[in-house]
Amino acid sequence: MGLSDYLFVCLIGALPGPLSITFDNANFQLLPINKNKCRHIDPVRDISFQLFTRHNPLMPSTLRIGDDEALAQSHFNFSEPTIFFFHAFFESSQAIPATYIRTAFTQRADHNVILLNAPRLEAGPWYLTASQNTRVVGQYAARFIDYLVSRGLYLPSLHLTGLSLGAQMAGVCGQNVKSGRVRRITGLDPAGPLFNKWPKSLKLDASDAEFVDIIHSDAGIFGYPRQIGHADFWPNRGLAPQPGCNFKEIKMRNPDAIVELLFCSHWRSYQFFAESVLNPNGFWAVNCNNWKDFEKGICNEHNSIVTRMGLYVDERARGNFYLRTNPESPYSLT
Ligand SMILES: *[C@@H]1O[C@H](CO)[C@@H](O)[C@H](O)[C@H]1NC(C)=O
């Protein structure tokens, strides 16, 4: 890719942007939109915030920084908690993970659900650019949250979640909110490649919110390899292949599932979380030093701290937690 290509992206900054197509729910784009090369990410074009509530579970209201009218006309209810979801690489607010999260919370009917939408900045196959853009997106989302706070959002009622690159965005967002400290961030298999070596200011860690919980499901491949939260959950050891995700099992369910073969284990993180939203008694996990001790039964509900993975985690939980799941939905054993 030569300089002229980037120049081209810059020049069309005010226009719709480089050609992109959606295939199998994934966004591909002819060229990356990159802040370093181009300086000009146009947030109004490239980043939006989609609000869903029980009154509009399917059709979002688009919220923007400074757009008081859109906020007033929406069903945003400042008396209810707000869940914020940052989508992953290749995705948008309409992709399957965001849809699972939205559906789970609108079924509960007690949350404002805000889905970040930045498909052009997270488009494939530009992983390097998408990873670098998590910083811009996280910072912009922080400004949006400060805007909501200025209009009446009670900051402790806000919970940030994100999948893969989205988890890293949530971390950057938490660090950059100026109106106070974010209460909770849930990282769903935070992205590992590149971030592994990058400084804290570019990624999620325990300093980004009062409580950071992590669900690891593909550690060391697409997921971050190490403990980074206050409470880190390692369902089925946190590694690929997760139960139900080996080659034979996927082929049996769907012989054409190429994408699922790659991401099945990585995706378990958001599937577990979405299921936890509707199951207050699910996903019991045990505090333990490592998977081996857990497997041997050395750590159990009689001698170790037990909490639930997912929405109903005890926010006083600290350390590593282990559990098993079913190979298919419902994943929780209880
Ligand atoms: C806002 O949420 C509160 C608490 O759930 C509820 O009592 C109230 O009726 C809601 N307001 C609207 C306009 O839905």
CSV table of C-alpha atoms and ligand atoms in Angstrom, one decimal:
chain,number,residue,atom,x,y,z
A,1,MET,CA,0.0,0.0,0.0
A,2,GLY,CA,1.6,3.3,-1.1
A,3,LEU,CA,1.3,6.8,0.2
A,4,SER,CA,-1.1,7.7,-2.6
A,5,ASP,CA,-3.6,5.2,-1.3
A,6,TYR,CA,-3.6,6.8,2.1
A,7,LEU,CA,-3.8,10.2,0.5
A,8,PHE,CA,-6.9,8.9,-1.3
A,9,VAL,CA,-8.4,7.8,2.0
A,10,CYS,CA,-7.7,11.3,3.4
A,11,LEU,CA,-9.2,13.1,0.5
A,12,ILE,CA,-12.4,11.3,0.7
A,13,GLY,CA,-12.6,11.8,4.5
A,14,ALA,CA,-15.6,14.0,4.0
A,15,LEU,CA,-17.3,11.5,1.6
A,16,PRO,CA,-18.7,8.1,2.4
A,17,GLY,CA,-15.2,6.6,2.8
A,18,PRO,CA,-13.6,3.6,1.1
A,19,LEU,CA,-15.7,0.9,-0.4
A,20,SER,CA,-16.8,-1.7,2.0
A,21,ILE,CA,-18.9,-4.8,1.8
A,22,THR,CA,-20.6,-7.1,4.3
A,23,PHE,CA,-20.1,-10.8,3.9
A,24,ASP,CA,-21.3,-13.4,6.4
A,25,ASN,CA,-21.9,-10.6,8.9
A,26,ALA,CA,-18.3,-9.4,8.6
A,27,ASN,CA,-17.3,-6.0,7.3
A,28,PHE,CA,-14.6,-5.9,4.6
A,29,GLN,CA,-13.2,-2.6,3.4
A,30,LEU,CA,-11.1,-1.8,0.4
A,31,LEU,CA,-8.7,0.4,2.4
A,32,PRO,CA,-8.1,1.0,6.1
A,33,ILE,CA,-9.1,4.3,7.8
A,34,ASN,CA,-6.1,5.1,9.9
A,35,LYS,CA,-5.6,8.1,12.2
A,36,ASN,CA,-1.8,8.0,12.0
A,37,LYS,CA,-1.7,8.0,8.2
A,38,CYS,CA,-4.6,10.1,7.5
A,39,ARG,CA,-5.2,12.2,10.7
A,40,HIS,CA,-8.8,12.5,9.7
A,41,ILE,CA,-11.1,10.0,11.2
A,42,ASP,CA,-14.5,11.7,10.9
A,43,PRO,CA,-16.4,10.5,14.1
A,44,VAL,CA,-19.7,11.6,12.8
A,45,ARG,CA,-19.2,9.4,9.8
A,46,ASP,CA,-17.2,6.6,11.4
A,47,ILE,CA,-18.5,6.3,15.0
A,48,SER,CA,-22.1,6.2,16.3
A,49,PHE,CA,-24.0,5.1,19.4
A,50,GLN,CA,-27.2,3.1,19.0
A,51,LEU,CA,-29.6,3.1,21.8
A,52,PHE,CA,-32.1,0.3,22.4
A,53,THR,CA,-34.6,0.0,25.3
A,54,ARG,CA,-37.6,-2.2,26.2
A,55,HIS,CA,-39.7,0.4,24.3
A,56,ASN,CA,-37.5,0.1,21.2
A,57,PRO,CA,-35.9,-3.3,21.3
A,58,LEU,CA,-35.4,-3.6,17.6
A,59,MET,CA,-35.1,-0.1,16.1
A,60,PRO,CA,-32.3,2.0,17.6
A,61,SER,CA,-32.2,5.7,18.3
A,62,THR,CA,-28.8,7.1,17.1
A,63,LEU,CA,-27.3,9.3,19.8
A,64,ARG,CA,-24.4,11.7,19.3
A,65,ILE,CA,-22.3,14.0,21.4
A,66,GLY,CA,-24.1,17.3,21.8
A,67,ASP,CA,-27.4,16.1,20.1
A,68,ASP,CA,-29.8,17.0,23.0
A,69,GLU,CA,-32.8,16.7,20.7
A,70,ALA,CA,-32.0,13.1,19.7
A,71,LEU,CA,-31.4,12.2,23.4
A,72,ALA,CA,-34.7,13.9,24.5
A,73,GLN,CA,-36.7,12.1,21.8
A,74,SER,CA,-35.2,8.7,22.6
A,75,HIS,CA,-36.4,6.3,25.3
A,76,PHE,CA,-33.2,6.8,27.3
A,77,ASN,CA,-34.2,6.5,31.0
A,78,PHE,CA,-31.8,8.0,33.4
A,79,SER,CA,-33.4,6.1,36.3
A,80,GLU,CA,-32.3,2.8,34.8
A,81,PRO,CA,-28.8,1.2,34.5
A,82,THR,CA,-27.0,1.5,31.2
A,83,ILE,CA,-25.0,-1.2,29.5
A,84,PHE,CA,-22.6,-0.3,26.8
A,85,PHE,CA,-21.2,-2.8,24.3
A,86,PHE,CA,-18.1,-2.3,22.0
A,87,HIS,CA,-18.0,-4.7,19.1
A,88,ALA,CA,-15.0,-6.6,17.7
A,89,PHE,CA,-12.9,-6.6,14.6
A,90,PHE,CA,-14.8,-7.2,11.4
A,91,GLU,CA,-18.0,-6.4,13.2
A,92,SER,CA,-20.7,-3.7,13.7
A,93,SER,CA,-23.5,-3.0,16.1
A,94,GLN,CA,-25.6,-5.2,13.8
A,95,ALA,CA,-23.3,-8.2,14.0
A,96,ILE,CA,-24.3,-11.4,16.0
A,97,PRO,CA,-22.4,-10.7,19.2
A,98,ALA,CA,-24.0,-7.2,19.6
A,99,THR,CA,-27.4,-8.7,18.8
A,100,TYR,CA,-27.0,-11.3,21.5
A,101,ILE,CA,-26.1,-8.7,24.1
A,102,ARG,CA,-28.9,-6.3,23.0
A,103,THR,CA,-31.5,-9.1,23.0
A,104,ALA,CA,-30.5,-10.4,26.4
A,105,PHE,CA,-30.7,-6.9,28.0
A,106,THR,CA,-33.9,-5.8,26.2
A,107,GLN,CA,-35.6,-9.0,27.4
A,108,ARG,CA,-34.7,-8.1,30.9
A,109,ALA,CA,-36.5,-4.8,30.1
A,110,ASP,CA,-34.6,-2.8,32.8
A,111,HIS,CA,-31.5,-1.4,31.0
A,112,ASN,CA,-30.6,1.3,28.5
A,113,VAL,CA,-28.5,-0.6,25.9
A,114,ILE,CA,-26.0,1.4,23.9
A,115,LEU,CA,-24.1,-0.4,21.1
A,116,LEU,CA,-21.1,1.4,19.8
A,117,ASN,CA,-21.0,1.2,16.0
A,118,ALA,CA,-17.6,1.8,14.3
A,119,PRO,CA,-17.6,-0.8,11.4
A,120,ARG,CA,-15.4,1.3,9.2
A,121,LEU,CA,-12.6,1.7,11.8
A,122,GLU,CA,-12.8,-2.0,12.7
A,123,ALA,CA,-13.1,-3.3,9.1
A,124,GLY,CA,-11.2,-6.3,7.9
A,125,PRO,CA,-8.8,-7.4,6.9
A,126,TRP,CA,-6.9,-4.5,8.5
A,127,TYR,CA,-6.1,-5.9,11.9
A,128,LEU,CA,-3.2,-3.5,12.6
A,129,THR,CA,-5.3,-0.5,11.8
A,130,ALA,CA,-8.3,-1.8,13.6
A,131,SER,CA,-6.2,-2.3,16.7
A,132,GLN,CA,-4.7,1.1,16.5
A,133,ASN,CA,-8.1,2.6,16.0
A,134,THR,CA,-9.3,1.1,19.3
A,135,ARG,CA,-7.6,4.1,21.0
A,136,VAL,CA,-9.5,6.7,18.9
A,137,VAL,CA,-12.8,4.9,19.4
A,138,GLY,CA,-12.3,4.4,23.1
A,139,GLN,CA,-11.4,8.1,23.6
A,140,TYR,CA,-14.4,9.3,21.6
A,141,ALA,CA,-16.7,7.0,23.5
A,142,ALA,CA,-15.3,8.5,26.7
A,143,ARG,CA,-16.3,12.0,25.4
A,144,PHE,CA,-19.8,10.6,24.7
A,145,ILE,CA,-20.1,9.3,28.2
A,146,ASP,CA,-19.0,12.6,29.6
A,147,TYR,CA,-21.7,14.2,27.5
A,148,LEU,CA,-24.3,11.8,28.9
A,149,VAL,CA,-23.1,12.5,32.4
A,150,SER,CA,-23.5,16.3,31.7
A,151,ARG,CA,-27.1,15.5,30.8
A,152,GLY,CA,-28.0,13.4,33.8
A,153,LEU,CA,-26.4,10.0,33.6
A,154,TYR,CA,-25.5,8.7,37.0
A,155,LEU,CA,-22.0,7.3,36.3
A,156,PRO,CA,-22.1,4.4,38.8
A,157,SER,CA,-25.1,3.1,36.8
A,158,LEU,CA,-23.0,2.5,33.8
A,159,HIS,CA,-21.4,-0.8,32.9
A,160,LEU,CA,-19.0,-1.1,29.9
A,161,THR,CA,-18.6,-4.4,28.0
A,162,GLY,CA,-16.6,-5.3,24.9
A,163,LEU,CA,-15.6,-8.3,22.9
A,164,SER,CA,-12.1,-8.8,21.7
A,165,LEU,CA,-10.8,-5.5,20.3
A,166,GLY,CA,-14.0,-4.0,21.8
A,167,ALA,CA,-12.8,-5.0,25.2
A,168,GLN,CA,-9.6,-3.1,24.6
A,169,MET,CA,-11.7,-0.1,23.5
A,170,ALA,CA,-13.7,-0.3,26.7
A,171,GLY,CA,-10.5,-0.1,28.7
A,172,VAL,CA,-9.3,3.0,26.8
A,173,CYS,CA,-12.7,4.5,27.3
A,174,GLY,CA,-12.7,3.8,31.0
A,175,GLN,CA,-9.3,5.5,31.4
A,176,ASN,CA,-10.5,8.6,29.5
A,177,VAL,CA,-13.8,9.4,31.1
A,178,LYS,CA,-13.3,12.7,32.9
A,179,SER,CA,-16.5,13.0,34.9
A,180,GLY,CA,-15.6,10.3,37.3
A,181,ARG,CA,-14.6,6.7,37.6
A,182,VAL,CA,-16.4,4.0,35.6
A,183,ARG,CA,-17.8,1.4,38.0
A,184,ARG,CA,-17.4,-1.8,36.0
A,185,ILE,CA,-15.9,-3.1,32.8
A,186,THR,CA,-16.4,-6.6,31.6
A,187,GLY,CA,-13.8,-7.8,29.0
A,188,LEU,CA,-15.1,-10.6,26.8
A,189,ASP,CA,-11.9,-12.5,25.7
A,190,PRO,CA,-10.0,-9.2,25.2
A,191,ALA,CA,-7.9,-9.3,22.0
A,192,GLY,CA,-4.4,-10.7,22.5
A,193,PRO,CA,-2.4,-10.2,19.2
A,194,LEU,CA,-0.4,-6.9,19.4
A,195,PHE,CA,-2.0,-5.8,22.7
A,196,ASN,CA,0.1,-8.4,24.5
A,197,LYS,CA,3.1,-6.0,23.9
A,198,TRP,CA,1.4,-2.6,24.0
A,199,PRO,CA,1.3,-0.3,27.0
A,200,LYS,CA,-1.6,0.0,29.5
A,201,SER,CA,-2.8,3.2,27.9
A,202,LEU,CA,-3.9,1.3,24.8
A,203,LYS,CA,-5.7,-1.6,26.5
A,204,LEU,CA,-7.9,-2.9,29.2
A,205,ASP,CA,-6.5,-3.6,32.7
A,206,ALA,CA,-7.7,-3.5,36.3
A,207,SER,CA,-6.9,0.2,36.7
A,208,ASP,CA,-9.6,1.2,34.1
A,209,ALA,CA,-12.6,0.9,36.4
A,210,GLU,CA,-13.5,0.2,40.0
A,211,PHE,CA,-14.2,-3.4,39.0
A,212,VAL,CA,-12.9,-5.2,35.9
A,213,ASP,CA,-14.0,-8.8,35.2
A,214,ILE,CA,-12.7,-10.8,32.4
A,215,ILE,CA,-14.1,-13.9,30.6
A,216,HIS,CA,-11.2,-15.8,28.9
A,217,SER,CA,-12.2,-18.4,26.3
A,218,ASP,CA,-9.5,-18.4,23.7
A,219,ALA,CA,-6.4,-17.3,25.7
A,220,GLY,CA,-3.2,-17.2,23.7
A,221,ILE,CA,-4.8,-17.3,20.3
A,222,PHE,CA,-7.3,-14.5,19.6
A,223,GLY,CA,-7.7,-13.8,23.3
A,224,TYR,CA,-5.3,-12.1,25.8
A,225,PRO,CA,-3.0,-14.7,27.4
A,226,ARG,CA,-2.8,-13.4,31.0
A,227,GLN,CA,-4.8,-12.3,34.0
A,228,ILE,CA,-5.6,-8.6,33.7
A,229,GLY,CA,-8.8,-7.9,35.7
A,230,HIS,CA,-9.7,-7.9,39.4
A,231,ALA,CA,-11.5,-11.2,38.7
A,232,ASP,CA,-10.5,-13.3,35.7
A,233,PHE,CA,-12.7,-16.2,34.7
A,234,TRP,CA,-11.3,-19.2,32.9
A,235,PRO,CA,-14.3,-21.3,31.8
A,236,ASN,CA,-13.0,-24.7,30.6
A,237,ARG,CA,-9.5,-23.5,31.4
A,238,GLY,CA,-10.0,-20.4,29.2
A,239,LEU,CA,-8.4,-22.1,26.2
A,240,ALA,CA,-9.4,-23.4,22.7
A,241,PRO,CA,-11.0,-25.6,21.8
A,242,GLN,CA,-13.9,-24.9,24.2
A,243,PRO,CA,-16.4,-27.7,24.6
A,244,GLY,CA,-18.4,-27.9,21.4
A,245,CYS,CA,-15.7,-26.1,19.4
A,246,ASN,CA,-13.5,-28.9,18.1
A,247,PHE,CA,-13.4,-29.5,14.4
A,248,LYS,CA,-15.7,-32.5,14.4
A,249,GLU,CA,-18.4,-30.9,16.5
A,250,ILE,CA,-18.5,-27.8,14.3
A,251,LYS,CA,-18.5,-29.7,11.1
A,252,MET,CA,-21.4,-31.8,12.4
A,253,ARG,CA,-23.5,-28.7,13.2
A,254,ASN,CA,-22.7,-26.9,10.0
A,255,PRO,CA,-20.4,-28.3,7.3
A,256,ASP,CA,-19.9,-24.7,5.8
A,257,ALA,CA,-18.9,-23.1,9.0
A,258,ILE,CA,-15.5,-21.7,8.0
A,259,VAL,CA,-15.6,-18.6,10.2
A,260,GLU,CA,-17.0,-20.6,13.2
A,261,LEU,CA,-14.0,-23.0,12.9
A,262,LEU,CA,-11.7,-20.0,13.6
A,263,PHE,CA,-13.7,-18.1,16.2
A,264,CYS,CA,-15.9,-20.7,18.0
A,265,SER,CA,-13.8,-20.6,21.2
A,266,HIS,CA,-13.3,-16.8,21.1
A,267,TRP,CA,-17.0,-16.3,20.7
A,268,ARG,CA,-17.9,-18.4,23.7
A,269,SER,CA,-17.0,-15.4,25.9
A,270,TYR,CA,-19.9,-13.3,24.7
A,271,GLN,CA,-22.2,-16.3,24.5
A,272,PHE,CA,-21.5,-17.1,28.2
A,273,PHE,CA,-22.0,-13.4,29.1
A,274,ALA,CA,-25.3,-13.0,27.2
A,275,GLU,CA,-26.6,-16.2,28.8
A,276,SER,CA,-25.6,-15.0,32.3
A,277,VAL,CA,-27.8,-11.8,31.8
A,278,LEU,CA,-30.9,-14.0,31.9
A,279,ASN,CA,-29.8,-16.6,34.4
A,280,PRO,CA,-29.2,-15.2,37.9
A,281,ASN,CA,-28.2,-18.6,39.2
A,282,GLY,CA,-25.8,-19.6,36.4
A,283,PHE,CA,-22.1,-20.1,35.9
A,284,TRP,CA,-20.8,-20.7,39.4
A,285,ALA,CA,-17.1,-20.5,39.5
A,286,VAL,CA,-14.4,-21.3,42.1
A,287,ASN,CA,-11.4,-19.3,43.1
A,288,CYS,CA,-8.3,-21.4,42.6
A,289,ASN,CA,-4.6,-21.1,41.9
A,290,ASN,CA,-4.8,-22.9,38.6
A,291,TRP,CA,-6.8,-25.3,36.5
A,292,LYS,CA,-5.0,-28.4,37.7
A,293,ASP,CA,-5.9,-27.8,41.3
A,294,PHE,CA,-9.5,-27.0,40.3
A,295,GLU,CA,-9.6,-30.2,38.3
A,296,LYS,CA,-8.3,-32.2,41.2
A,297,GLY,CA,-11.1,-30.8,43.3
A,298,ILE,CA,-8.6,-29.0,45.6
A,299,CYS,CA,-10.7,-25.8,45.4
A,300,ASN,CA,-14.4,-26.2,46.0
A,301,GLU,CA,-17.4,-24.4,47.5
A,302,HIS,CA,-16.4,-25.5,51.0
A,303,ASN,CA,-12.9,-24.1,51.1
A,304,SER,CA,-12.7,-21.5,48.4
A,305,ILE,CA,-14.5,-18.3,47.3
A,306,VAL,CA,-17.3,-19.0,44.9
A,307,THR,CA,-19.0,-16.4,42.6
A,308,ARG,CA,-20.9,-16.3,39.4
A,309,MET,CA,-19.3,-15.5,36.1
A,310,GLY,CA,-21.0,-12.8,34.0
A,311,LEU,CA,-23.5,-10.2,34.9
A,312,TYR,CA,-24.1,-11.4,38.5
A,313,VAL,CA,-20.5,-11.6,39.6
A,314,ASP,CA,-19.8,-10.5,43.1
A,315,GLU,CA,-17.9,-7.3,42.6
A,316,ARG,CA,-15.7,-8.1,45.7
A,317,ALA,CA,-14.3,-11.1,43.9
A,318,ARG,CA,-10.5,-11.1,43.3
A,319,GLY,CA,-8.2,-13.5,41.5
A,320,ASN,CA,-8.6,-16.4,39.1
A,321,PHE,CA,-11.9,-18.4,38.9
A,322,TYR,CA,-12.5,-21.7,37.2
A,323,LEU,CA,-15.6,-23.5,36.0
A,324,ARG,CA,-17.0,-25.9,33.4
A,325,THR,CA,-19.8,-25.3,30.9
A,326,ASN,CA,-22.0,-27.4,28.6
A,327,PRO,CA,-20.8,-27.7,25.0
A,328,GLU,CA,-23.9,-26.0,23.7
A,329,SER,CA,-26.6,-23.5,24.8
A,330,PRO,CA,-27.6,-23.4,27.6
A,331,TYR,CA,-24.0,-23.3,28.5
A,332,SER,CA,-24.4,-22.9,32.3
A,333,LEU,CA,-24.5,-26.2,34.3
A,334,THR,CA,-27.0,-24.7,36.7
B,1,LIG,C1,-37.8,4.9,34.0
B,1,LIG,O1,-37.4,3.9,34.9
B,1,LIG,C2,-38.0,3.9,36.1
B,1,LIG,C3,-37.3,2.8,36.9
B,1,LIG,O2,-37.3,1.5,36.3
B,1,LIG,C4,-39.5,3.6,36.0
B,1,LIG,O3,-40.1,3.6,37.2
B,1,LIG,C5,-40.1,4.7,35.1
B,1,LIG,O4,-41.4,4.4,34.8
B,1,LIG,C6,-39.3,4.8,33.7
B,1,LIG,N1,-39.8,5.9,32.9
B,1,LIG,C7,-40.3,5.7,31.7
B,1,LIG,C8,-40.7,7.0,31.0
B,1,LIG,O5,-40.3,4.6,31.2
